[in-house]
Tab-separated table of C-alpha atoms and ligand atoms in Angstrom:
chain	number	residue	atom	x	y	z
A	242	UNK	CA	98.075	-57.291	19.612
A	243	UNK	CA	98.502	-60.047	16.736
A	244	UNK	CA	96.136	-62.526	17.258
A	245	UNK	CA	99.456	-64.798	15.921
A	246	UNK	CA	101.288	-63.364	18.938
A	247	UNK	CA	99.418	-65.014	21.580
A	248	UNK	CA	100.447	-68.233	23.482
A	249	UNK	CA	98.987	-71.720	21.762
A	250	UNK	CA	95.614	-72.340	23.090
A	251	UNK	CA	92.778	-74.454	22.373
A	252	UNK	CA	91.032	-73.168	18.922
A	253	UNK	CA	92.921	-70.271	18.188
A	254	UNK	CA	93.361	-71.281	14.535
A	255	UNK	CA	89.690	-72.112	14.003
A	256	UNK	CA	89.090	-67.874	14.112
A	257	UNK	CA	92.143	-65.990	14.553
A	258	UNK	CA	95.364	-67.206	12.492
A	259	UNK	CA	93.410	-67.178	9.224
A	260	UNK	CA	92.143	-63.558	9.790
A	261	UNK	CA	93.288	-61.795	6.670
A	262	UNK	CA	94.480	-64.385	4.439
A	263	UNK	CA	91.540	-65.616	2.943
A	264	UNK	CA	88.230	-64.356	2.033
A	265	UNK	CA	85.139	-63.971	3.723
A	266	UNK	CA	82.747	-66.606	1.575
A	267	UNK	CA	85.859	-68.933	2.185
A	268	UNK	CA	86.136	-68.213	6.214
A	269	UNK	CA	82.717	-68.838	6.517
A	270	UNK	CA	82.605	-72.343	4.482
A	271	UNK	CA	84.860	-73.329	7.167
A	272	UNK	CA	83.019	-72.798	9.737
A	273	UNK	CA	85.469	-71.057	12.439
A	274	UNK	CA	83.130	-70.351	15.076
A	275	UNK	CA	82.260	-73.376	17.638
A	276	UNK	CA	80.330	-71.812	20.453
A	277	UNK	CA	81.839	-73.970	22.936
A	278	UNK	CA	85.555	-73.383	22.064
A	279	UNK	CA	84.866	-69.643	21.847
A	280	UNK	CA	83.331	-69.470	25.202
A	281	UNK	CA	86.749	-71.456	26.301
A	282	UNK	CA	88.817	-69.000	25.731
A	283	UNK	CA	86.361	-66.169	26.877
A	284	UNK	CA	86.247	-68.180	30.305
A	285	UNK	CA	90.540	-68.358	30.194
A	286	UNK	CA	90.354	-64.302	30.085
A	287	UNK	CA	90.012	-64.304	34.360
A	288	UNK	CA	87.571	-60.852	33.190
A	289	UNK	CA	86.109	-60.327	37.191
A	290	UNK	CA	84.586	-57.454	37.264
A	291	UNK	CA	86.335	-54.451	36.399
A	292	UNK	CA	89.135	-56.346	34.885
A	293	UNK	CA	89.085	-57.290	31.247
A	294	UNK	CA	92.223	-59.807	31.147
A	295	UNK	CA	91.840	-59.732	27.172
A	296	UNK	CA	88.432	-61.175	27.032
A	297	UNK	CA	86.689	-58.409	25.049
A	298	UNK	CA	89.934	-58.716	22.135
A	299	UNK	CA	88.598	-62.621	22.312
A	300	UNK	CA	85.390	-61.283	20.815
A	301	UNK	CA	86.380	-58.817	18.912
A	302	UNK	CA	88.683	-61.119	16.907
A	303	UNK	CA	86.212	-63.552	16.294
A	304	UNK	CA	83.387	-61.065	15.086
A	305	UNK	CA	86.087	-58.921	12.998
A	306	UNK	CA	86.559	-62.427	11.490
A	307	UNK	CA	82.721	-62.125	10.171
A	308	UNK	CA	83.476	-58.439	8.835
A	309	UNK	CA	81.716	-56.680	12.100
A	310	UNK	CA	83.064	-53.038	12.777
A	311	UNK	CA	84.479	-53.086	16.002
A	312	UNK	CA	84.472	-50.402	18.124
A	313	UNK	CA	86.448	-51.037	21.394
A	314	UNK	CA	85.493	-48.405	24.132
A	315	UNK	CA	87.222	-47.601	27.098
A	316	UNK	CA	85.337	-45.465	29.726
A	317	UNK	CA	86.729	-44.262	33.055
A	318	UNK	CA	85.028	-41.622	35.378
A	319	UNK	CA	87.460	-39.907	38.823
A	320	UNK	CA	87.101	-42.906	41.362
A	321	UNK	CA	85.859	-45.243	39.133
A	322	UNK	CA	87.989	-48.061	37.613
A	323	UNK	CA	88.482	-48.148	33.251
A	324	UNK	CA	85.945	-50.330	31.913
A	325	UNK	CA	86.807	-52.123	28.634
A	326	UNK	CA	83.125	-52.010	26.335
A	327	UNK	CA	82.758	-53.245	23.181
A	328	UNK	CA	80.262	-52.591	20.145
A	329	UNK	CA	80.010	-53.786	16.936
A	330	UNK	CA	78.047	-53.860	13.778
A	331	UNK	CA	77.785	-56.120	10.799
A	332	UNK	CA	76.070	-54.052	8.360
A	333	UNK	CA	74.865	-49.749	7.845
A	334	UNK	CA	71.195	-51.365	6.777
A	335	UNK	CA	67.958	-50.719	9.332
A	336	UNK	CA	66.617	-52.625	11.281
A	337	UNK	CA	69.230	-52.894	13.631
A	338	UNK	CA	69.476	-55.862	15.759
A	339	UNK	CA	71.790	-55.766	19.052
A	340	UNK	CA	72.760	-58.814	20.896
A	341	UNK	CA	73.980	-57.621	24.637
A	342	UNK	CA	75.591	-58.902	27.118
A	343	UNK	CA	78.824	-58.843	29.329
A	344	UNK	CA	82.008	-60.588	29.296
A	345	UNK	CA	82.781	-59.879	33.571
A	346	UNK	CA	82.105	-62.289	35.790
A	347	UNK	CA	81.829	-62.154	39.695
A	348	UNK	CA	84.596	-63.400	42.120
A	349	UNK	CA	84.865	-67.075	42.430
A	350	UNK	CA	85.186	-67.244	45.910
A	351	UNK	CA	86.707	-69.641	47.863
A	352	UNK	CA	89.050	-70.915	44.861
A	353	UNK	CA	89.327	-74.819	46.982
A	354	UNK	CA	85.679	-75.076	47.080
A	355	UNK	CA	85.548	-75.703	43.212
A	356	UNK	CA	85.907	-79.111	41.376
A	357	UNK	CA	88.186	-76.795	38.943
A	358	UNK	CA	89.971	-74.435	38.169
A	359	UNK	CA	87.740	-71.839	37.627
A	360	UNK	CA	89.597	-70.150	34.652
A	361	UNK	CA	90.667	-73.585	33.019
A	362	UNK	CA	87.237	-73.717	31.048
A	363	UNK	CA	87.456	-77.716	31.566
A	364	UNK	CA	85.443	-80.258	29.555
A	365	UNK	CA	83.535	-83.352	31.854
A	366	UNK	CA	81.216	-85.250	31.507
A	367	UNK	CA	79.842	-83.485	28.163
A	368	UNK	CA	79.372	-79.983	30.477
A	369	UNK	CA	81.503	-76.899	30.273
A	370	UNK	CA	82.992	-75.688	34.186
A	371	UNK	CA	84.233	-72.481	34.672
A	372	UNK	CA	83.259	-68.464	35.894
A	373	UNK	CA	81.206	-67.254	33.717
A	374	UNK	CA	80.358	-70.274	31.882
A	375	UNK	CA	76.233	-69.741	32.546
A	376	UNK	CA	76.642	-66.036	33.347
A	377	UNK	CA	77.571	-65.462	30.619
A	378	UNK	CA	80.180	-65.636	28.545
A	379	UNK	CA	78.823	-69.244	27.322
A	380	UNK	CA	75.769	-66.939	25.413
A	381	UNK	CA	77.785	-64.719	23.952
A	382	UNK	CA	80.069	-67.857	21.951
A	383	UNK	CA	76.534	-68.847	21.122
A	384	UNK	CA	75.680	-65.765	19.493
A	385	UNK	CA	78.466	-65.178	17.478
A	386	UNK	CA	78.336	-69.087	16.577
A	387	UNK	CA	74.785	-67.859	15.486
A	388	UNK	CA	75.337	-65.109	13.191
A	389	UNK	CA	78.353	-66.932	11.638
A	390	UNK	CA	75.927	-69.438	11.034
A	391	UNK	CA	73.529	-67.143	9.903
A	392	UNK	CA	75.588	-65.591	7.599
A	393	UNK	CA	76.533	-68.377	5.695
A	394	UNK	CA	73.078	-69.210	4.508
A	395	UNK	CA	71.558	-65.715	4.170
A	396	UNK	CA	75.031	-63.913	2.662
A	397	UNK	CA	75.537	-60.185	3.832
A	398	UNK	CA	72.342	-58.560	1.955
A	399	UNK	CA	69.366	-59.964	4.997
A	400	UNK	CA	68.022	-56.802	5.088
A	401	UNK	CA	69.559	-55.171	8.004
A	402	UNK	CA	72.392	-55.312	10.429
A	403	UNK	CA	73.249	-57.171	13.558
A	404	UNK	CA	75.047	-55.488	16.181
A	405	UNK	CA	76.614	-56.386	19.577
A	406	UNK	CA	77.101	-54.497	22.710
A	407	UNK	CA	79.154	-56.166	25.225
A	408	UNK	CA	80.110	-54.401	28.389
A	409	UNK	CA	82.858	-55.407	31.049
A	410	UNK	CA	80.843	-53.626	33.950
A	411	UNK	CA	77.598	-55.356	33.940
A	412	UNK	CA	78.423	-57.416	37.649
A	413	UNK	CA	79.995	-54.238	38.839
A	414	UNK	CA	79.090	-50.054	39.546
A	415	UNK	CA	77.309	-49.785	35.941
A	416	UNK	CA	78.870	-46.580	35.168
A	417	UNK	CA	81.491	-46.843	32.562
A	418	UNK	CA	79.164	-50.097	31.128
A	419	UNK	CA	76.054	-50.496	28.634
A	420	UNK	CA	75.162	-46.661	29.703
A	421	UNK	CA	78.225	-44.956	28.698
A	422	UNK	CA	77.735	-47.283	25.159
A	423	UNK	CA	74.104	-46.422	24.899
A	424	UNK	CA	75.207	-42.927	25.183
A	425	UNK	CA	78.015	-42.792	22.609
A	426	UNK	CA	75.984	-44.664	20.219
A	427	UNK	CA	72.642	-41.895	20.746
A	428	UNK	CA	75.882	-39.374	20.240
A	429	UNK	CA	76.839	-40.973	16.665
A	430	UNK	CA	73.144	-41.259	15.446
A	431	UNK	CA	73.280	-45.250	15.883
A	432	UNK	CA	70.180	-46.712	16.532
A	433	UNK	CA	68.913	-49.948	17.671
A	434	UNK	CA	65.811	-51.739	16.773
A	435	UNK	CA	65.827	-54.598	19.204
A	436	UNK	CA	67.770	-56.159	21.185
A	437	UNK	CA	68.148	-59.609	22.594
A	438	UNK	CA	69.963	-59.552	26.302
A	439	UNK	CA	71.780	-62.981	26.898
A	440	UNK	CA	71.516	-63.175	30.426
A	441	UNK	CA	70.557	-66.691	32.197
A	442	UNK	CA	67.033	-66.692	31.801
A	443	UNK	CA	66.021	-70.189	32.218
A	444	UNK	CA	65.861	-71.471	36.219
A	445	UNK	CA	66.066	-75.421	34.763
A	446	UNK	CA	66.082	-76.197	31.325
A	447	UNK	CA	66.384	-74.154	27.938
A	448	UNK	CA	63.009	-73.127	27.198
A	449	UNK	CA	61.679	-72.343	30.582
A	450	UNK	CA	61.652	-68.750	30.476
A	451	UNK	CA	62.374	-65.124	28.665
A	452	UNK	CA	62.152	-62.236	30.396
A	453	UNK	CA	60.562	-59.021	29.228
A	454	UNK	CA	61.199	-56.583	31.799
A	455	UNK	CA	62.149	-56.199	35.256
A	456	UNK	CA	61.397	-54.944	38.766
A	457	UNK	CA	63.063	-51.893	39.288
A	458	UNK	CA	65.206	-51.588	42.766
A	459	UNK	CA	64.959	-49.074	45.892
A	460	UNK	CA	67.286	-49.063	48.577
A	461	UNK	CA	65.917	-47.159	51.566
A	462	UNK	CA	68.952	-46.307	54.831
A	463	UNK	CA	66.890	-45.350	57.461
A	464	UNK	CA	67.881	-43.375	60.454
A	465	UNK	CA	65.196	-42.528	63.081
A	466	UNK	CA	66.277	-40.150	66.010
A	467	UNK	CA	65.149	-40.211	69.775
A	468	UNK	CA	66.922	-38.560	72.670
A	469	UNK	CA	69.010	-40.537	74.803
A	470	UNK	CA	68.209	-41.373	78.747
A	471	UNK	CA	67.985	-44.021	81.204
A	472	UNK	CA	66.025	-47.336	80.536
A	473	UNK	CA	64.713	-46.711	84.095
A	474	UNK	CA	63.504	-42.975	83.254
A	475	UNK	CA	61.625	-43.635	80.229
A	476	UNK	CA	59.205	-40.477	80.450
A	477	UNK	CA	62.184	-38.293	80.403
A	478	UNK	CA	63.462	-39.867	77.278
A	479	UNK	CA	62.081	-40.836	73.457
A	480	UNK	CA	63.248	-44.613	72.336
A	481	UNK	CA	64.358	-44.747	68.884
A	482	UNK	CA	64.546	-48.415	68.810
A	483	UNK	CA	60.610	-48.290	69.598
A	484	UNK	CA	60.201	-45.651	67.247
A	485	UNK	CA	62.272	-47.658	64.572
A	486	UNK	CA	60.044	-50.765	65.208
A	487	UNK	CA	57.112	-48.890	64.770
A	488	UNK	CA	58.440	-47.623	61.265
A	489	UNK	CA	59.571	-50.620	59.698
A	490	UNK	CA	55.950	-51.993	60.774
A	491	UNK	CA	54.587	-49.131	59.036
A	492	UNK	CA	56.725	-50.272	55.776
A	493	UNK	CA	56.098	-54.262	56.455
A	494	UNK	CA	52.598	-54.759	57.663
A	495	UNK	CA	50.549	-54.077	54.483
A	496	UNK	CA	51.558	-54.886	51.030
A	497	UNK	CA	52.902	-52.574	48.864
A	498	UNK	CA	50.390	-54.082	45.771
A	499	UNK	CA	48.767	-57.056	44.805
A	500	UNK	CA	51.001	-56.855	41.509
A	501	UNK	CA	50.268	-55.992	38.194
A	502	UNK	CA	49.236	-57.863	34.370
A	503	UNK	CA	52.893	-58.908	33.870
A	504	UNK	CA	54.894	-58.738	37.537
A	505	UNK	CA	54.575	-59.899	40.740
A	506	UNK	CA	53.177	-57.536	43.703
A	507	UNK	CA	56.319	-55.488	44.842
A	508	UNK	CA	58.337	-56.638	48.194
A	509	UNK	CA	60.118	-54.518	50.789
A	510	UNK	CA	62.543	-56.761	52.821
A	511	UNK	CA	64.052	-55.071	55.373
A	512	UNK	CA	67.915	-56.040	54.772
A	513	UNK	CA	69.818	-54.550	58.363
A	514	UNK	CA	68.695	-52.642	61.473
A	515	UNK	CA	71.454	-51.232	63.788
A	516	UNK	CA	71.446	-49.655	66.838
A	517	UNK	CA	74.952	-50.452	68.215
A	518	UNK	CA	74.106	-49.505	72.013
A	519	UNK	CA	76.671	-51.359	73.992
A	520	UNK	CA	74.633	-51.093	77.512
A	521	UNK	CA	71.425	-52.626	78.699
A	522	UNK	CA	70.246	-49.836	81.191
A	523	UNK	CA	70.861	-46.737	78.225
A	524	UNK	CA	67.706	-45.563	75.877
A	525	UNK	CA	69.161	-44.831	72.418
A	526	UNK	CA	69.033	-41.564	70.815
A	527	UNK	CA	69.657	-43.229	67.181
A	528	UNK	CA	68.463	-46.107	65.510
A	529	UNK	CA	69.307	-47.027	61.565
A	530	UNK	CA	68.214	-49.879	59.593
A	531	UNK	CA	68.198	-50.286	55.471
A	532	UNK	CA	65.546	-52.109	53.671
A	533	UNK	CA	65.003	-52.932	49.845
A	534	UNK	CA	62.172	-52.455	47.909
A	535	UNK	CA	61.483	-54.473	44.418
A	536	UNK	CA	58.742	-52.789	42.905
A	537	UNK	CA	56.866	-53.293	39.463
A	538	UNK	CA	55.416	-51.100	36.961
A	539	UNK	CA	52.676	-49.699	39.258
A	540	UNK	CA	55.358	-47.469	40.936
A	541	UNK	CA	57.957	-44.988	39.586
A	542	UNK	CA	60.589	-44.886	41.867
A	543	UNK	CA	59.575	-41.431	43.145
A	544	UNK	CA	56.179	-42.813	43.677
A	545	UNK	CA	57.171	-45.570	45.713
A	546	UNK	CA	59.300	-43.408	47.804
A	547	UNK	CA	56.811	-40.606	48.692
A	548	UNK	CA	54.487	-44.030	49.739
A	549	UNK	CA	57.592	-44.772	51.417
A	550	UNK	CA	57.895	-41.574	53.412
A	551	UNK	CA	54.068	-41.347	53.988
A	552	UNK	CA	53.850	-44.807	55.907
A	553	UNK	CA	57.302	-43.454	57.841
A	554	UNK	CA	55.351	-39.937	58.797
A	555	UNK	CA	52.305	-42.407	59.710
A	556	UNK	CA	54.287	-44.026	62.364
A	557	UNK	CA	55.363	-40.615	63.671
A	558	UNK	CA	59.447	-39.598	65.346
A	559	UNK	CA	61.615	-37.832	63.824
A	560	UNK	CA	63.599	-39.154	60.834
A	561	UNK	CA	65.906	-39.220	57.855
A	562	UNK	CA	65.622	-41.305	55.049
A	563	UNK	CA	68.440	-41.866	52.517
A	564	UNK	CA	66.922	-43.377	49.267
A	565	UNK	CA	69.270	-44.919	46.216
A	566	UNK	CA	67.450	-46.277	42.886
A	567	UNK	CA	69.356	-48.786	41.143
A	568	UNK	CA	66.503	-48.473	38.234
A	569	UNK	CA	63.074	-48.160	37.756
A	570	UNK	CA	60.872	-51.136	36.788
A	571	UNK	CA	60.033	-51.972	32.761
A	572	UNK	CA	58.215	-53.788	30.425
A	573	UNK	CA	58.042	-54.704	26.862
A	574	UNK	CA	54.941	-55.214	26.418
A	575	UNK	CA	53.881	-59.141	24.959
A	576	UNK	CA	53.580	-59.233	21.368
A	577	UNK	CA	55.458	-59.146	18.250
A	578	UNK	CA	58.805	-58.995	19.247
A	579	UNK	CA	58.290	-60.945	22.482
A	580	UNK	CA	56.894	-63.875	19.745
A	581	UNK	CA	60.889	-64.314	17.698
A	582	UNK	CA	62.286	-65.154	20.759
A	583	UNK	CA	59.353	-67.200	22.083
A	584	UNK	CA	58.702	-68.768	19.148
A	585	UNK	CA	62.329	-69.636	18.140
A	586	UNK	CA	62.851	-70.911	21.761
A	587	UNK	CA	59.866	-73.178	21.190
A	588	UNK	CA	60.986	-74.141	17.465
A	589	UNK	CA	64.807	-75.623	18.905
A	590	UNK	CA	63.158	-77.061	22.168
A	591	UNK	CA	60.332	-77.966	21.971
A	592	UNK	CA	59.232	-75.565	24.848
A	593	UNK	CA	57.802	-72.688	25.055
A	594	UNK	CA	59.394	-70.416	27.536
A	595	UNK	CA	57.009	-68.530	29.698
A	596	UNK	CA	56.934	-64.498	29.932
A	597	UNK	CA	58.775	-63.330	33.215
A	598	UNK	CA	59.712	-60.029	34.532
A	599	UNK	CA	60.762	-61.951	37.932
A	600	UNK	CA	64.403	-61.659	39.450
A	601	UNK	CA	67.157	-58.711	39.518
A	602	UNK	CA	68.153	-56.027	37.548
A	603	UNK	CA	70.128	-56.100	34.143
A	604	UNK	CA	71.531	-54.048	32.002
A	605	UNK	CA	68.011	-54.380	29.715
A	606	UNK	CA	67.507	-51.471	32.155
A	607	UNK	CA	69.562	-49.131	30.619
A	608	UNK	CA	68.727	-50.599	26.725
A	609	UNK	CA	65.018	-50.680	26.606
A	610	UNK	CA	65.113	-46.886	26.635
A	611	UNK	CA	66.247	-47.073	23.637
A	612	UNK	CA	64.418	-49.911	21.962
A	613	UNK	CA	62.125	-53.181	22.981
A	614	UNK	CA	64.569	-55.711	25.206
A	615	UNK	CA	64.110	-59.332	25.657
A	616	UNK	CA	66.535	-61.387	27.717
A	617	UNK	CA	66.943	-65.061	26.843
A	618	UNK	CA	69.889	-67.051	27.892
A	619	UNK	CA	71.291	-69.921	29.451
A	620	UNK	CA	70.053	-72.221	32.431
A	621	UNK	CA	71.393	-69.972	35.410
A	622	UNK	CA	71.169	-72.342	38.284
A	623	UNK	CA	75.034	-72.339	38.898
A	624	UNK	CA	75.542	-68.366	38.037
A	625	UNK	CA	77.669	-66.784	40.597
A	626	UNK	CA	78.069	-70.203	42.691
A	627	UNK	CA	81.215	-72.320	43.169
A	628	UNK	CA	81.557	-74.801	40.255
A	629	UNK	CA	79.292	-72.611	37.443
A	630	UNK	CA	79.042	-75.171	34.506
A	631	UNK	CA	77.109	-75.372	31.585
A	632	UNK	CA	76.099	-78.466	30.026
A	633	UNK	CA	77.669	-78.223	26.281
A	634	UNK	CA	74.218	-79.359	24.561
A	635	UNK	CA	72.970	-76.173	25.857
A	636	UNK	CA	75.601	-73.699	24.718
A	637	UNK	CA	75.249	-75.577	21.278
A	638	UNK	CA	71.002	-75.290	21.282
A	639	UNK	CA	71.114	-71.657	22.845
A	640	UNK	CA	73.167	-70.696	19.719
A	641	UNK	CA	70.974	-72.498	17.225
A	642	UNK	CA	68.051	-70.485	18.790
A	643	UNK	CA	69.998	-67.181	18.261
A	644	UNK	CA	70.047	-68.539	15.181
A	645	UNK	CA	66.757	-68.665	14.754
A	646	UNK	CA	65.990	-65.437	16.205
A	647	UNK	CA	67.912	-64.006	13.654
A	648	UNK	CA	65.652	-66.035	11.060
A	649	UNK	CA	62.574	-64.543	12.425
A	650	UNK	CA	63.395	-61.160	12.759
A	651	UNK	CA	65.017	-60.774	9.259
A	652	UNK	CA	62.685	-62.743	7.892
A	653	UNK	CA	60.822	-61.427	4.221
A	654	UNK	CA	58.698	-58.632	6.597
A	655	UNK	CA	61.146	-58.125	9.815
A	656	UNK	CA	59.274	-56.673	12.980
A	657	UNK	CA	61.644	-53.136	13.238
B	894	LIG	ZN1	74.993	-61.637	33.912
């Protein structure tokens, strides 16, 4: 669609209406890109998860207005919903620099708990309210504010090219997401060098933290079989609600590590146990229960389960155990690379934001086997809660650290 097609809203003209009728030096002397107004009108694109709503043509205008290559990708799989994906690239020079991200949000919820309307990307009180505001449509206006920014100064010859890959199934399944783009892109030879994940990184204030890698995630359904009798005949029967008790004590009593140089020591929380007997005076035959294990880079998921099934075999019964990895645990190793976001982070605040690999999974998951990941973002305290706001100082500093980022890693000897 034209972008001169679309209804009248807020900043249109500031990216879209010129496209085509004037030059790129002259686009960029007027400066079209205002973080804040471009993560309005992501936030009016309702994009929940797996619905795009336009949001991904919202960035793809705006970066085709810096001369990016756009690639729009669709992806659908039998019993899977399409997934709208984006990727583009500024540039055929290496080092290649990725930005990712995702433009879906989650499901507001209760629609009259909010202050707003969560899709009406309202300005109070100097702070930005809407879905997806923190989480995080609000970093990805702030990149592309960046590299317009960047641009201007440095021209189109810095040595390199910057790329984004912005998925509309991060919040979602993760099949027809960042995978299905990492894989096209291996297919067409593209490679990237580093990549800087915009996901809300910081628990208070800008500066407070980056994250270089992650726990990876093991979900364990448990079902423990007995044989079935009467609670006043317990020789002739075997309990497995005892046996069950005794199992998840085997997986709960001792620690699964004491962690590791850069993560925490790994948890198992046991998340349901369900027996569904409806009498008091019956022994059940079957008892189930699931439990979720977040495990650093002392495990491989395959590790981690056979400890799994060795503490279960401890207990003794009889058993089946179900096990689904959402991904293994990672790390980019401190150094380098960790030091441009760090150190630009620390140049634009003032703060220097510590080294985490604390909280859920990402999409870094997928992207750091194909190159060192960082993840720096916005404050997240409001992500996925009624009234998610950002305050617009931060959307305006989190782009002038992009900015920066992008100064120190094309700087005269960039880190590849
Ligand atoms: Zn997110």
């Amino acid at each position: 669609m034209d972008a001169r097609d679309e209804p009248a809203h807020h900043g249109k003209g500031r990216f879209a209406a010129e496209r085509g009728r004037r030059s790129f030096d002259d686009r960029l002397e007027r400066r079209m890109i205002d973080p804040v107004e471009l993560t309005r009108e992501l936030i009016r694109r309702p994009s929940v998860t797996p619905r795009d709503e336009g949001a991904i043509e919202v960035l793809q205008r705006a970066l085709e207005g810096l001369g990016f290559a756009c690639h729009r990708l669709v992806f659908s799989e039998p019993g899977t919903d399409d997934v709208v994906n984006l990727y583009a690239r500024l540039g055929a020079a290496a080092p290649n620099f990725c930005f990712a991200g995702h433009t879906d949000v989650v499901p507001v919820g209760d629609t009259g708990a909010w202050t707003v309307d969560p899709f009406a990307a309202e300005l109070r009180e100097e702070t930005l309210w809407g879905r997806g505001a923190a989480d995080m449509k609000g970093a990805i206006g702030a990149f592309a504010a960046a590299v317009e920014r960047f641009l201007a100064e440095r021209g189109r010859e810095f040595g390199g090219s910057i790329s984004l890959l912005v998925t509309g199934d991060e919040e979602g399944v993760n099949i027809n997401g960042t995978k299905k783009v990492l894989a096209w892109l291996e297919e067409r030879g593209e490679r990237l060098d580093f990549c800087v994940v915009g996901e809300p990184t910081n628990a208070r204030e800008l500066g407070d933290m980056a994250k270089i890698g992650r726990r990876g995630s093991l979900t364990g359904y448990l079902t423990v079989k007995g044989t079935q009798g009467h609670t006043a005949y317990p020789h002739l029967a075997d309990n497995a609600a005892h046996r069950l008790v005794e199992m998840l004590h085997a997986l709960i009593a001792t620690p699964l590590d004491e962690g590791t140089a850069h993560f925490q020591p790994s948890t198992l929380q046991v998340a349901s146990i369900d027996i569904g007997n409806p009498v008091s005076n019956v022994i059940p035959a079957e008892a189930r229960a699931v439990f979720n294990a977040r495990f650093n880079d002392r495990w491989s998921s395959a590790a981690l389960e056979r400890h799994i099934r060795a503490r279960l075999d401890g207990a003794g019964g009889r058993y089946e155990l179900r096990v689904h990895v959402s991904g293994e645990s990672f790390l980019t190793a401190p150094g380098r690379v960790s030091e441009i976001v760090v150190g630009a982070a620390e140049q634009v605040t003032g703060r220097r934001p510590e080294l985490s690999t604390t909280g859920g999974t990402s999409d870094a998951r997928f992207i750091v086997k194909h190159c060192p990941v960082v993840e720096f973002g916005l404050v997240g305290q409001t992500m996925h809660q009624v009234d998610e706001r950002v305050p617009v100082a931060d959307l305006e500093r989190l782009s002038a650290i992009y900015r920066r980022i992008l100064d120190n890693y094309f700087a005269a000897d960039p880190v590849a």
